Amino acid sequence: MSNPLLQEPGVANVGVDLFTARLVEAGIRTVTREWAPRLHGNADAYRRLFGMDGNQERVRALESANTRVIEAMRSADPVLVDVVPAHTVLPELKDRLALHAGPPLAFDQMTGPAQGALIGVAQYEKWAKTPEEARFLLMNGQIQLDSCHHHQAVGPMAGITSGSMPVLVVQNAVSGRKAYCILNEGIGPVLRFGAYNEEVYKRLNWFADELGPLLSAAIRHAGGIPLKPLMAKALLMGDEMHQRNAAASLLFLQAVLPHLVATATGEPLTRAVTFLGNTDQFFLNLAMAAGKTIGDAGQAVGAGSIVTAMSRNGVDFGLRVSGLGDVWWTGPVNRPQGMYFAGYGPDDGNPDIGDSAIMETIGLGGMALPAAPAVIGFVGSGSFEEAQMIFQSQRGIVAGTQPTFQIPALDGQAALMGIDVRLVVSSGVLPLINTGIAHKVAGIGQIGAGTVSPPLVAFERAADALAETLI
Amino acid sequence: MPNNRLYTKIIPNAYYDSVTLMRCATQIQTISGIGKVALMMGTPANQGLMAEQDLWDAHDHSAGPTDLCVSMTYESDEALALAMKALEDFMAGQEVHNTSRQAGSGSGLLAAHSWKEAAYLLEDPKIAAISVPGAWAAAEARQALEEGFHVFLYSDNVPLDEELALKQYARDRELIVMGPDCGTALIGGAPLGFINRLSRGSVGIIAASGTGAQEVSTALDRAGVGVSSIIGIGSHDMTAQIGGISFQTALAWFRDDDSTEEVAIVAKPPDTGVLNQLRPVLQHYPKPLTALFLGRDATVHGGPLKTVNTIGALISAVSHTAMETPPVLPRVEPERYLRGLFVGGTLAIQASVMLDIPVANEGLTPWTAPQHVLVDLGDDRFTVGRPHPMIDGSGRGEALKEVLMDPRTGIVVGDIVLGDGAESDPVVHILQAIKEAATQRSSLPPIVFTVVGTRLDPQNYDSQVARLQDAGVWVTQTSTAAIQAIQQALGGQSHE
């Protein structure tokens, strides 16, 4: 018997292409790995990231920290425990403070949808009587702004969150840590796309006055609703939980309905059930809050090179790394590529915006594209084969998997978990983010959907900083 | 000399690997009116090398490691225009090539972006063949090891501490690192790096670097002895710092491999401490071992281990054939000197050891000095702005012509390396140099060559040898016989 180690190998070639031809001719299964200098040619930092600068022990420690981060993210157990007015859990929102998606950004820098949503929230909170007054207050710093992420919150698109809005309270049953997200408003003129008019205010008021309290009672009656089983089931039913939440939203309705019926009656019950049944993306906000608790569980380890948050504010993309504290590593956002509703085109689209990239942070959305054949059409050629290729390349940038989340069309392969910034810079492969496309003018709303890549430079900046910690 | 002008250009963020650039430079050099051509990525080291050749302004700091530096001397604007067109065409073709490779899943060649993806596409055992620039190579190797790849590390200039870290990491995972600076390996039928086409057989070869393994494996092949696998270990493996980590792994692999009946070793002399540590392993090795530790006397014996002093003796011992009888050459007259122009590093070292002449490491044209000179033209100093002489022997051809026309040249020795990756007709440069020199001198000094190759190689060993012989070149089966013939011709004594 020949030594198994000396049996015919497969070969992955990186560097000189010349060598591959002979391998192929010899019948050897050969993979070429594309290569170019990384990190703007900073080979010293690159070596440091992989323990080749006399820092082997540090990198081994980093990698064992990564294992703990993945484990913490994998074992996080997000449970929807309540729906409450935001100011009751975030007392700072009793002041004139509004939260927004993405890394911190001044009002005058923001894109249309974010500005429109802030003007809307100023009127909704009765800080201003007119849009003009709202704009004046916002321009002059009389309404404070901050990132949702700085307050354990996440928000889709503009992500504007204020004290009177009811928020979903999702708690990681393992750590007790909570995360918050506003309720999904459905489609049409909605605040998250920058619309501010009576229809928007009416819906937000109904959330605060009726739907929020109803859901609160029902959820408390249920003793909390564990979200992970719903998410796992929805993946098996064709959702990737960013672009598509059709199954998850119905599964949530199924879970909450008995408790709604037990705690509410008449017109309010009918309105609540009708809204939940009609709002395909209702679960997105639940999944985002769940994603935030999962990302935070990794961040709490306080070490490692795993991405624990990704978000965009329409101008900058930002990410956080488990071992680099609460710093945002940023780069300019890209424009989503995708399909547009009739009458709209790429010129109308807003640059990438929203905290919803928390879904890709935990391995769903664009990171789990083959899970949702129905929305694959938004990507490139739109073939399932291409979705598989994308998944295969995304596999190269994660340090682990989430076996609880299975992708049925890939024979039940586990979803990916734990983007390692080192692997992103090493491979040049970026996480693929599924996203809605907002009109750049406030209030027009969603005009399409597609995919977007974050800027590589954000990962490079994080990797440079990480390398410094590994000396 | 024609009035040469210098052209330089920086193409930002255009990365190409060095072999690709060298092939392009070779093409451009064939354009009439173009002199020296350097196409290099703008690393500080590369810029220094180009500056040494007066091809780059050492004070120009505007190029970075991801920028392509283009530099060439030219005689006319027409020539420069042709050169730039050739460069453009080459780069355009390169892009087409990359696109087609990505699309071509049916070609047997798969594309991957990351080591994890590559690992997913391959089954065990799997090997990562790494030939990126040295500064990046160790970090790539580390990632590959983590994904369960054995590593064939062709890249050179990997620092010793990185090599040690890699090899320790590999050992912990029961993997091997072949290299760094590993030119050749053959693992389970997979040809890695520059390698000849060999018949399968039962001899396992462990080699420090490429050309030693190539000469031994090809000479065995021509003697009807096949090779099971060739495992490279890198030229620093037997030092005290590394402690023979890859050597020990290679020994264990061959020990447990039924298709390997005996093992041949071509390596640098081991550190004494390392040797003492290895002694028990070597003495109880269950298969015959024949070792050539180039540069050390045959003092290491015991158990199945037999030590020899020359490549020729190694080939003789393993193939059970008599040592080749060196040809008798005319004696070299006083004030006439030996010129050794090698493309294979191990062959140059053997010549140096046997003749006690150091391999030249100073200057760019040492073959004009009034003393015996041995040059390894594959060394970095001689490959600035031009490919390794195994890929393009035209530089060595020019050197040979110069040497042959020098009346002080008493005898010339050299080698030709065939195989995949080597140029398609290496002998043509030798023949051309001889032909041109012959028009200038009434008689040429004796020329002795060794051809490293097999009859299966694309260049065909027999036809390359026959053409050399037709031109009056002495061709030996082994480089050892060539050096022995030169020892005789120089009067049998060593020379400083």
Tab-separated table of C-alpha atoms in Angstrom, chain B residues 11 28 43 46 50 53 76 95 161 163 166 169 204 235 262 266 282 302 310 365 374 388 420 429 472 484 492:
chain	number	residue	atom	x	y	z
B	11	ILE	CA	1.508	51.566	-14.142
B	28	ILE	CA	9.987	42.684	-25.615
B	43	THR	CA	8.798	46.620	-4.195
B	46	ASN	CA	12.927	45.261	-7.002
B	50	MET	CA	16.665	47.862	-11.198
B	53	GLN	CA	21.243	47.948	-13.488
B	76	SER	CA	14.926	54.525	-31.473
B	95	GLU	CA	-6.787	39.698	-18.980
B	161	ASP	CA	12.062	32.455	11.580
B	163	GLU	CA	10.173	29.052	7.869
B	166	LEU	CA	5.548	27.338	9.369
B	169	TYR	CA	2.789	24.603	12.606
B	204	GLY	CA	12.125	8.183	-3.373
B	235	SER	CA	17.902	24.493	1.583
B	262	GLU	CA	14.930	2.984	-1.402
B	266	VAL	CA	20.472	15.398	-2.008
B	282	LEU	CA	18.827	7.022	9.974
B	302	GLY	CA	25.711	3.559	9.810
B	310	THR	CA	29.067	13.693	-5.686
B	365	THR	CA	30.086	39.999	-15.368
B	374	LEU	CA	32.047	29.728	-11.462
B	388	HIS	CA	15.662	32.848	-14.940
B	420	ASP	CA	8.120	21.494	-18.265
B	429	HIS	CA	21.503	29.802	-27.382
B	472	GLY	CA	31.806	20.180	-30.840
B	484	GLN	CA	36.180	15.573	-13.018
B	492	GLY	CA	44.475	17.788	-11.166
